[in-house]
């Protein structure tokens, strides 16, 4: 086994790479922010993509070297490989319902009237404000029951 | 002795099982009548799956009972020494696979018609964008808000009613389902239509009632201690009656409402 | 025939120097330590022995089974005769003279479901039998991490305590269903059980999660690393495979529920806004008037997010409930049919396929929830396809029985019962998997019928079967056969009377979780059917007395048997009954798979895995 | 009954356990240390746990109508330095594992000590950050930004704290010379956990503080 003879890689190279990437990330964040960028405003996807890429590279460096997965056998890889797939599945299934859901709508329980003023939907139906109790209203509503 | 009992028990499962389903219709322990346009489709799909499944059910259960009877007889020899059969394995993978794919694909059209945005009616008086009413669910009652004369929801001329939802017969009805507090579910057994009302969401729902009458509107999602009594009604009326009802509602609303 | 490569006798290193356990090359056998006596506390309470820990899980599970069963009876009483006082229970509900209140009813089924799933079936299958069987069946002396194993059991105790404490808090226990959909479960004024009961519920489930995680890590490590020489993966009994696969389900699915319940806990306790949308008006109260449970300004909470995260765990969880049960059934069928299991490899692969597919079908619980319908479509196809591996299993069980020399012992009867009932439960799953049909039958009694067929008539039958089968190994005595058969016959009949009829309720459209179905006109005519179901359920409950008596009587006065009463092949029958510390008498070599029954190689109709021919 | 084969009674000659038998320990699997195998399984569960938390953040954020700029709300620079601190502690941990492998007990204690101190510094800075935020009224119930922020960083902080304690325990064992060269795995397991926690932070820092 390789690690019996030591780490098998130079930790300082990795360390410097991590350090530099972190610095670049922060600089990137300040310089190219998609709406408050100091230097240049970037489209969101490019801004985020760059950051994510750097974060992933950092994560991979830690994963491959510090956690020495590079030198690990297939069995250990096998334990961890299903997780990225499952992460994708969780995200992919949640996106349509949580992130891109046209049916979402808030504030909830409030309605706009014609003038754009916000009216509490309950006001119009609130028992204390004129429509009577639920069952009263039901009876009034004229009843099939 | 145990052999006989076990056989009888096992064979009773498919026999009584099928009998129960046949018998259920007689006792009215079966579907309530189907009074919406897609209700017969759903019933058809239900029955379609039922026949496919019943076939499998009978074959497997009878085989099970038969094997138990046949091979628990007292004998002094050894059992058949086999570790399986590749051919059989292929057969009983392939055939169910085809059957299951058939089942899956027959479902799609109906589901798309009921729930997909593209399945919604576009020609009638009511559409996804222009619903007949907004249905509000809250603990533990139903309220209905019609758009009033201007045809726009959320304006001051909206008309509101509670408990009873009146809709015209033979027309594609689209409504917006909303919840004020927790999750509820719109369920009218006769229409075979169920849709959860999700707080924070406005969910368009459509159906077309095919028969006039008054039907129970049931809340089908647990919403608290009063879930069991969160009853409403859907009254399906003719077009004229519907217009009359709207006029009546308008009169009532503006006579003792805020204006 | 299995391609048998007989391993040579193991080389035994005595006290190999400088090696931690598990450090050797594959195939090493190490004599590790000698037998020594322990005090009572170390031996039976804080035991590190996997067998004792298994028994601890077994007894806790059975205790909770009684509790869950009693709650089921109360549910059934209410459904047959709503709001009438339960005879003899007026002391419990003095305010109503013994009748169930609607608040209490919601709490009843919530806690019935929770307890049955998280405190009965999962601990019994993976906790009790997982612990007891895995090392014995693979020939190991114990689990890989005995201490972790002990913590795994003791991590259940906070869960036990919390779940029981919840019954006594103001407002009663959680009442949002075992699914705990927010906002009902997060807003304090939405339901009485959402006061602090729900908080106890969530904390308790987090502990269950910790316990299961510890167990699962242990099981997988043990199975991969500690098999006896010659015990290849494809020679493992299917029980071990079932437990192995279930452990993976727990490893990958359960943490998501833990994260979700922590988020729900935060929503409740410190008013974060993960699952609770803004500006709800609950009980005619606007947001600002809530003490807790509703974020005043936090926007963007998503109830559907909880449903996705919850079912991402809880669907795989239902396969945790059934995959080990399938394994036990396969083993028991083969032993008592005196035949090799039909299609061993397809059995293994289909179990793995069920588990794998189980990760991508959870949306079938959400077809009407407001989920994107296109998602619903893909979940439907995946769900329907999961019937395929199940079909393979069913047909292979039938193939196993075919041509056998079946001995109708009690374990065998329950195993056959499992097969018969699993078919029913599985087939009704197809109805619900079909999206348009599910629009109608979602949240009706068809669902209730479906899952009681798979969890009670399925998993619970498998557990009964396993208890009867491995009881001699656990206690050195067999349970009484006559009582066992009486138990089986009655349970089989009443189970079917109880749950089969629920299909009819479901087709008639009756929703679940209703305290009083007859409040609606459409359901009024269903009362006689409900009364029948209730009476059957009562009979079923009462019938369990045969089991309880048999269980406890046999502990002390059962027929004392030897190592291998059923003439079975797998390794556990090589150990003394009950096995002592370290399990086996000496080093083992495995020569073949566990299913060589009726083999022509030998005169007897069984051929233990350890016997060299 | 009829088909039940007679169950053989207990026969002490065959069935009794052998007295004073030895206990055997097998190694069947691929040549991976048991502890390492188990810790990777555990890390897989941890990944799924953070999937729940971070996944919720991701989907809620994409779905939000608007999302505040973290720069306006959080002290990005301080946290950038804190990120750097955590990376340093990962590096010292690697050195500690290396020392343990080479059987250099003093080196092990030294590097582990450094890891513990630096790790504790990270926690300290985070506690300080929390204190400042809370003082300014930025509680988790203010809006979904803060809800997700506290949940994610809080649970990460908890993990770091556990890691510090774990390393401390290992360090004490090393100080008492309980970790000879053959047992370097003890250190390595703590190390794997520690690097994992670092890895999670690398992702969290980017998506919470920078994006
Ligand atoms: C042990 C537990 C267990 C098991 C094994 C299953 C197995 C299956 N379940 Fe079930 N299910 C539950 C426990 C379980 N379920 C629970 C607890 C709930 C309710 C949760 C709640 O809401 O509270 C539920 C709810 C549930 C729903 C949601 C219903 C609703 O709320 O509207 C659905 C929908 O698709 C479903 C489907 C299935 C399917 C397709 C299978 C399949 O795996 C079944 C496969 C088996 C077979 C099909 C039988 C054998 C096969 C053959 C004999 C071959 C031939 C067959 C054909 C050609 C069809 N289940
Ligand atoms: C594993 C799970 C499991 C099990 C075994 C059961 C068992 C039973 N369940 Fe359960 N049930 C659920 C899981 C389970 N249930 C779930 C998840 C729900 C949904 C909850 C929700 O909606 O949120 C539910 C809901 C539910 C409902 C619907 C309530 C409603 O929606 O309004 C009903 C109604 O009839 C019911 C009835 C029963 C009955 C009669 C039994 C009977 O089979 C019980 C019989 C019990 C016994 C016979 C126990 C006897 C004791 C022993 C054998 C122990 C021996 C002890 C020693 C030796 C010490 N259950
Ligand atoms: Cu509203 Cu149930
Ligand atoms: Cu499911």
Short mmCIF file of C-alpha atoms in Angstrom, two decimals, chain C residues 98-302:
data_model
loop_
_atom_site.label_atom_id
_atom_site.label_comp_id
_atom_site.label_asym_id
_atom_site.label_seq_id
_atom_site.Cartn_x
_atom_site.Cartn_y
_atom_site.Cartn_z
CA UNK C 98 -64.55 7.23 27.37
CA UNK C 99 -65.29 8.45 23.87
CA UNK C 100 -62.58 9.48 21.46
CA UNK C 101 -62.39 13.16 20.61
CA UNK C 102 -61.44 14.31 17.11
CA UNK C 103 -58.17 15.72 18.40
CA UNK C 104 -57.40 12.42 20.03
CA UNK C 105 -58.23 10.52 16.88
CA UNK C 106 -55.75 12.47 14.77
CA UNK C 107 -53.14 11.81 17.40
CA UNK C 108 -54.02 8.12 17.46
CA UNK C 109 -53.35 7.36 13.84
CA UNK C 110 -50.32 9.63 13.73
CA UNK C 111 -48.73 7.80 16.59
CA UNK C 112 -49.97 4.41 15.41
CA UNK C 113 -48.19 4.91 12.10
CA UNK C 114 -45.07 6.37 13.67
CA UNK C 115 -44.72 3.71 16.30
CA UNK C 116 -45.44 0.82 13.99
CA UNK C 117 -42.93 1.93 11.41
CA UNK C 118 -40.13 3.52 13.40
CA UNK C 119 -40.40 1.64 16.67
CA UNK C 120 -41.70 -1.75 15.65
CA UNK C 121 -40.95 -2.94 12.15
CA UNK C 122 -37.63 -1.22 11.52
CA UNK C 123 -36.16 -2.10 14.93
CA UNK C 124 -37.45 -5.65 14.67
CA UNK C 125 -36.19 -6.30 11.17
CA UNK C 126 -32.88 -4.48 11.10
CA UNK C 127 -32.32 -4.05 14.82
CA UNK C 128 -33.33 -7.42 16.21
CA UNK C 129 -32.75 -9.80 13.34
CA UNK C 130 -30.03 -7.74 11.70
CA UNK C 131 -27.99 -7.88 14.85
CA UNK C 132 -28.76 -11.42 15.73
CA UNK C 133 -28.34 -12.96 12.32
CA UNK C 134 -25.62 -11.12 10.43
CA UNK C 135 -22.56 -12.29 12.38
CA UNK C 136 -24.00 -15.76 12.86
CA UNK C 137 -24.85 -16.21 9.21
CA UNK C 138 -21.50 -15.06 7.89
CA UNK C 139 -19.54 -16.91 10.52
CA UNK C 140 -18.20 -13.91 12.41
CA UNK C 141 -17.66 -13.78 16.14
CA UNK C 142 -19.44 -10.45 16.51
CA UNK C 143 -20.12 -7.20 14.73
CA UNK C 144 -17.25 -5.14 13.41
CA UNK C 145 -17.77 -2.48 16.06
CA UNK C 146 -19.42 -3.92 19.15
CA UNK C 147 -19.35 -0.63 21.02
CA UNK C 148 -20.95 1.24 18.18
CA UNK C 149 -23.52 -1.51 18.13
CA UNK C 150 -24.31 -0.97 21.78
CA UNK C 151 -24.60 2.78 21.22
CA UNK C 152 -26.92 2.01 18.33
CA UNK C 153 -29.31 0.36 20.72
CA UNK C 154 -28.94 2.91 23.45
CA UNK C 155 -29.49 5.73 20.98
CA UNK C 156 -32.99 4.30 20.70
CA UNK C 157 -33.66 5.09 24.33
CA UNK C 158 -33.82 8.85 23.99
CA UNK C 159 -36.17 8.14 21.11
CA UNK C 160 -38.31 5.84 23.26
CA UNK C 161 -38.41 8.32 26.10
CA UNK C 162 -39.20 11.29 23.88
CA UNK C 163 -41.89 9.52 21.93
CA UNK C 164 -43.56 8.39 25.15
CA UNK C 165 -43.19 11.76 26.83
CA UNK C 166 -44.98 13.35 23.93
CA UNK C 167 -48.20 11.68 25.01
CA UNK C 168 -48.28 13.66 28.20
CA UNK C 169 -47.60 17.16 26.99
CA UNK C 170 -50.18 19.86 26.64
CA UNK C 171 -52.24 19.42 23.53
CA UNK C 172 -51.26 15.79 23.25
CA UNK C 173 -48.87 14.10 20.92
CA UNK C 174 -48.12 14.99 17.33
CA UNK C 175 -51.25 14.96 15.22
CA UNK C 176 -50.11 15.77 11.73
CA UNK C 177 -50.09 12.21 10.42
CA UNK C 178 -46.95 10.14 10.37
CA UNK C 179 -46.04 12.17 7.31
CA UNK C 180 -46.15 15.43 9.31
CA UNK C 181 -46.86 17.70 6.41
CA UNK C 182 -46.21 21.33 7.18
CA UNK C 183 -47.70 23.85 7.73
CA UNK C 184 -50.09 21.73 9.79
CA UNK C 185 -47.20 20.36 11.77
CA UNK C 186 -45.18 23.54 12.05
CA UNK C 187 -47.80 26.04 13.12
CA UNK C 188 -48.68 25.75 16.75
CA UNK C 189 -52.21 26.96 16.41
CA UNK C 190 -52.99 24.68 13.48
CA UNK C 191 -53.50 21.54 15.51
CA UNK C 192 -53.41 20.68 19.18
CA UNK C 193 -50.64 18.17 18.58
CA UNK C 194 -48.57 20.87 16.95
CA UNK C 195 -48.02 22.51 20.32
CA UNK C 196 -45.10 20.62 21.74
CA UNK C 197 -46.08 17.08 20.78
CA UNK C 198 -44.69 17.61 17.32
CA UNK C 199 -41.41 18.82 18.77
CA UNK C 200 -41.04 15.61 20.76
CA UNK C 201 -41.92 13.65 17.66
CA UNK C 202 -39.21 15.33 15.62
CA UNK C 203 -36.57 14.97 18.30
CA UNK C 204 -37.46 11.34 18.74
CA UNK C 205 -37.16 10.63 15.02
CA UNK C 206 -33.78 12.29 14.94
CA UNK C 207 -32.58 9.82 17.53
CA UNK C 208 -34.05 6.93 15.61
CA UNK C 209 -32.04 8.22 12.67
CA UNK C 210 -28.84 8.27 14.68
CA UNK C 211 -29.46 4.75 15.87
CA UNK C 212 -30.21 3.40 12.41
CA UNK C 213 -27.18 5.11 10.97
CA UNK C 214 -24.90 3.48 13.54
CA UNK C 215 -26.51 0.14 12.89
CA UNK C 216 -26.25 0.42 9.14
CA UNK C 217 -22.56 1.38 9.17
CA UNK C 218 -21.91 -1.60 11.38
CA UNK C 219 -23.87 -4.08 9.29
CA UNK C 220 -22.26 -3.10 6.02
CA UNK C 221 -18.77 -3.19 7.46
CA UNK C 222 -19.38 -6.52 9.11
CA UNK C 223 -20.78 -8.10 5.98
CA UNK C 224 -18.05 -6.81 3.72
CA UNK C 225 -15.09 -7.37 5.98
CA UNK C 226 -15.80 -10.24 8.33
CA UNK C 227 -17.10 -13.18 6.36
CA UNK C 228 -15.62 -16.54 7.18
CA UNK C 229 -13.19 -18.06 4.68
CA UNK C 230 -15.10 -19.39 1.69
CA UNK C 231 -18.16 -17.27 2.37
CA UNK C 232 -18.20 -15.31 -0.87
CA UNK C 233 -20.85 -12.69 -1.40
CA UNK C 234 -22.75 -15.04 -3.66
CA UNK C 235 -22.81 -17.69 -0.96
CA UNK C 236 -24.47 -15.50 1.60
CA UNK C 237 -27.97 -16.41 2.71
CA UNK C 238 -30.57 -14.09 1.24
CA UNK C 239 -31.42 -12.83 4.71
CA UNK C 240 -27.98 -11.32 4.87
CA UNK C 241 -28.41 -9.88 1.43
CA UNK C 242 -31.71 -8.34 2.44
CA UNK C 243 -30.23 -6.79 5.54
CA UNK C 244 -27.19 -5.65 3.58
CA UNK C 245 -29.29 -3.88 0.99
CA UNK C 246 -31.59 -2.39 3.60
CA UNK C 247 -28.54 -1.01 5.36
CA UNK C 248 -27.57 0.82 2.19
CA UNK C 249 -31.06 2.23 1.95
CA UNK C 250 -30.68 3.56 5.46
CA UNK C 251 -27.25 4.98 4.83
CA UNK C 252 -28.22 6.97 1.78
CA UNK C 253 -31.81 7.91 2.47
CA UNK C 254 -32.12 8.41 6.18
CA UNK C 255 -29.80 11.40 6.63
CA UNK C 256 -32.03 13.38 4.31
CA UNK C 257 -34.96 12.83 6.64
CA UNK C 258 -32.78 13.77 9.58
CA UNK C 259 -31.87 17.01 7.85
CA UNK C 260 -35.51 17.63 6.98
CA UNK C 261 -36.76 16.97 10.48
CA UNK C 262 -34.09 19.26 11.87
CA UNK C 263 -35.30 21.96 9.52
CA UNK C 264 -38.86 21.35 10.61
CA UNK C 265 -37.72 21.53 14.20
CA UNK C 266 -36.07 24.87 13.47
CA UNK C 267 -39.25 26.06 11.78
CA UNK C 268 -41.11 25.23 14.94
CA UNK C 269 -38.70 26.32 17.59
CA UNK C 270 -36.88 29.32 16.22
CA UNK C 271 -39.33 30.33 13.52
CA UNK C 272 -37.22 29.78 10.47
CA UNK C 273 -39.07 29.56 7.21
CA UNK C 274 -38.10 26.40 5.37
CA UNK C 275 -41.47 24.79 5.01
CA UNK C 276 -43.89 27.41 6.22
CA UNK C 277 -45.11 29.90 3.68
CA UNK C 278 -45.60 33.48 4.69
CA UNK C 279 -48.75 35.21 5.78
CA UNK C 280 -50.98 32.31 6.48
CA UNK C 281 -54.10 32.95 8.43
CA UNK C 282 -54.59 30.11 10.80
CA UNK C 283 -57.50 29.89 13.17
CA UNK C 284 -58.39 33.43 12.16
CA UNK C 285 -55.08 34.59 13.48
CA UNK C 286 -52.76 36.64 11.33
CA UNK C 287 -49.05 36.01 11.40
CA UNK C 288 -48.10 38.55 14.02
CA UNK C 289 -50.32 36.98 16.62
CA UNK C 290 -48.47 33.68 16.66
CA UNK C 291 -46.22 32.89 19.50
CA UNK C 292 -44.28 30.31 17.60
CA UNK C 293 -44.27 28.29 14.52
CA UNK C 294 -44.86 30.91 11.93
CA UNK C 295 -42.18 33.18 10.69
CA UNK C 296 -43.42 36.71 10.74
CA UNK C 297 -41.45 37.86 7.78
CA UNK C 298 -39.52 34.88 6.50
CA UNK C 299 -40.66 34.51 2.95
CA UNK C 300 -40.44 31.67 0.57
CA UNK C 301 -41.04 28.62 2.72
CA UNK C 302 -42.15 25.64 0.70
#
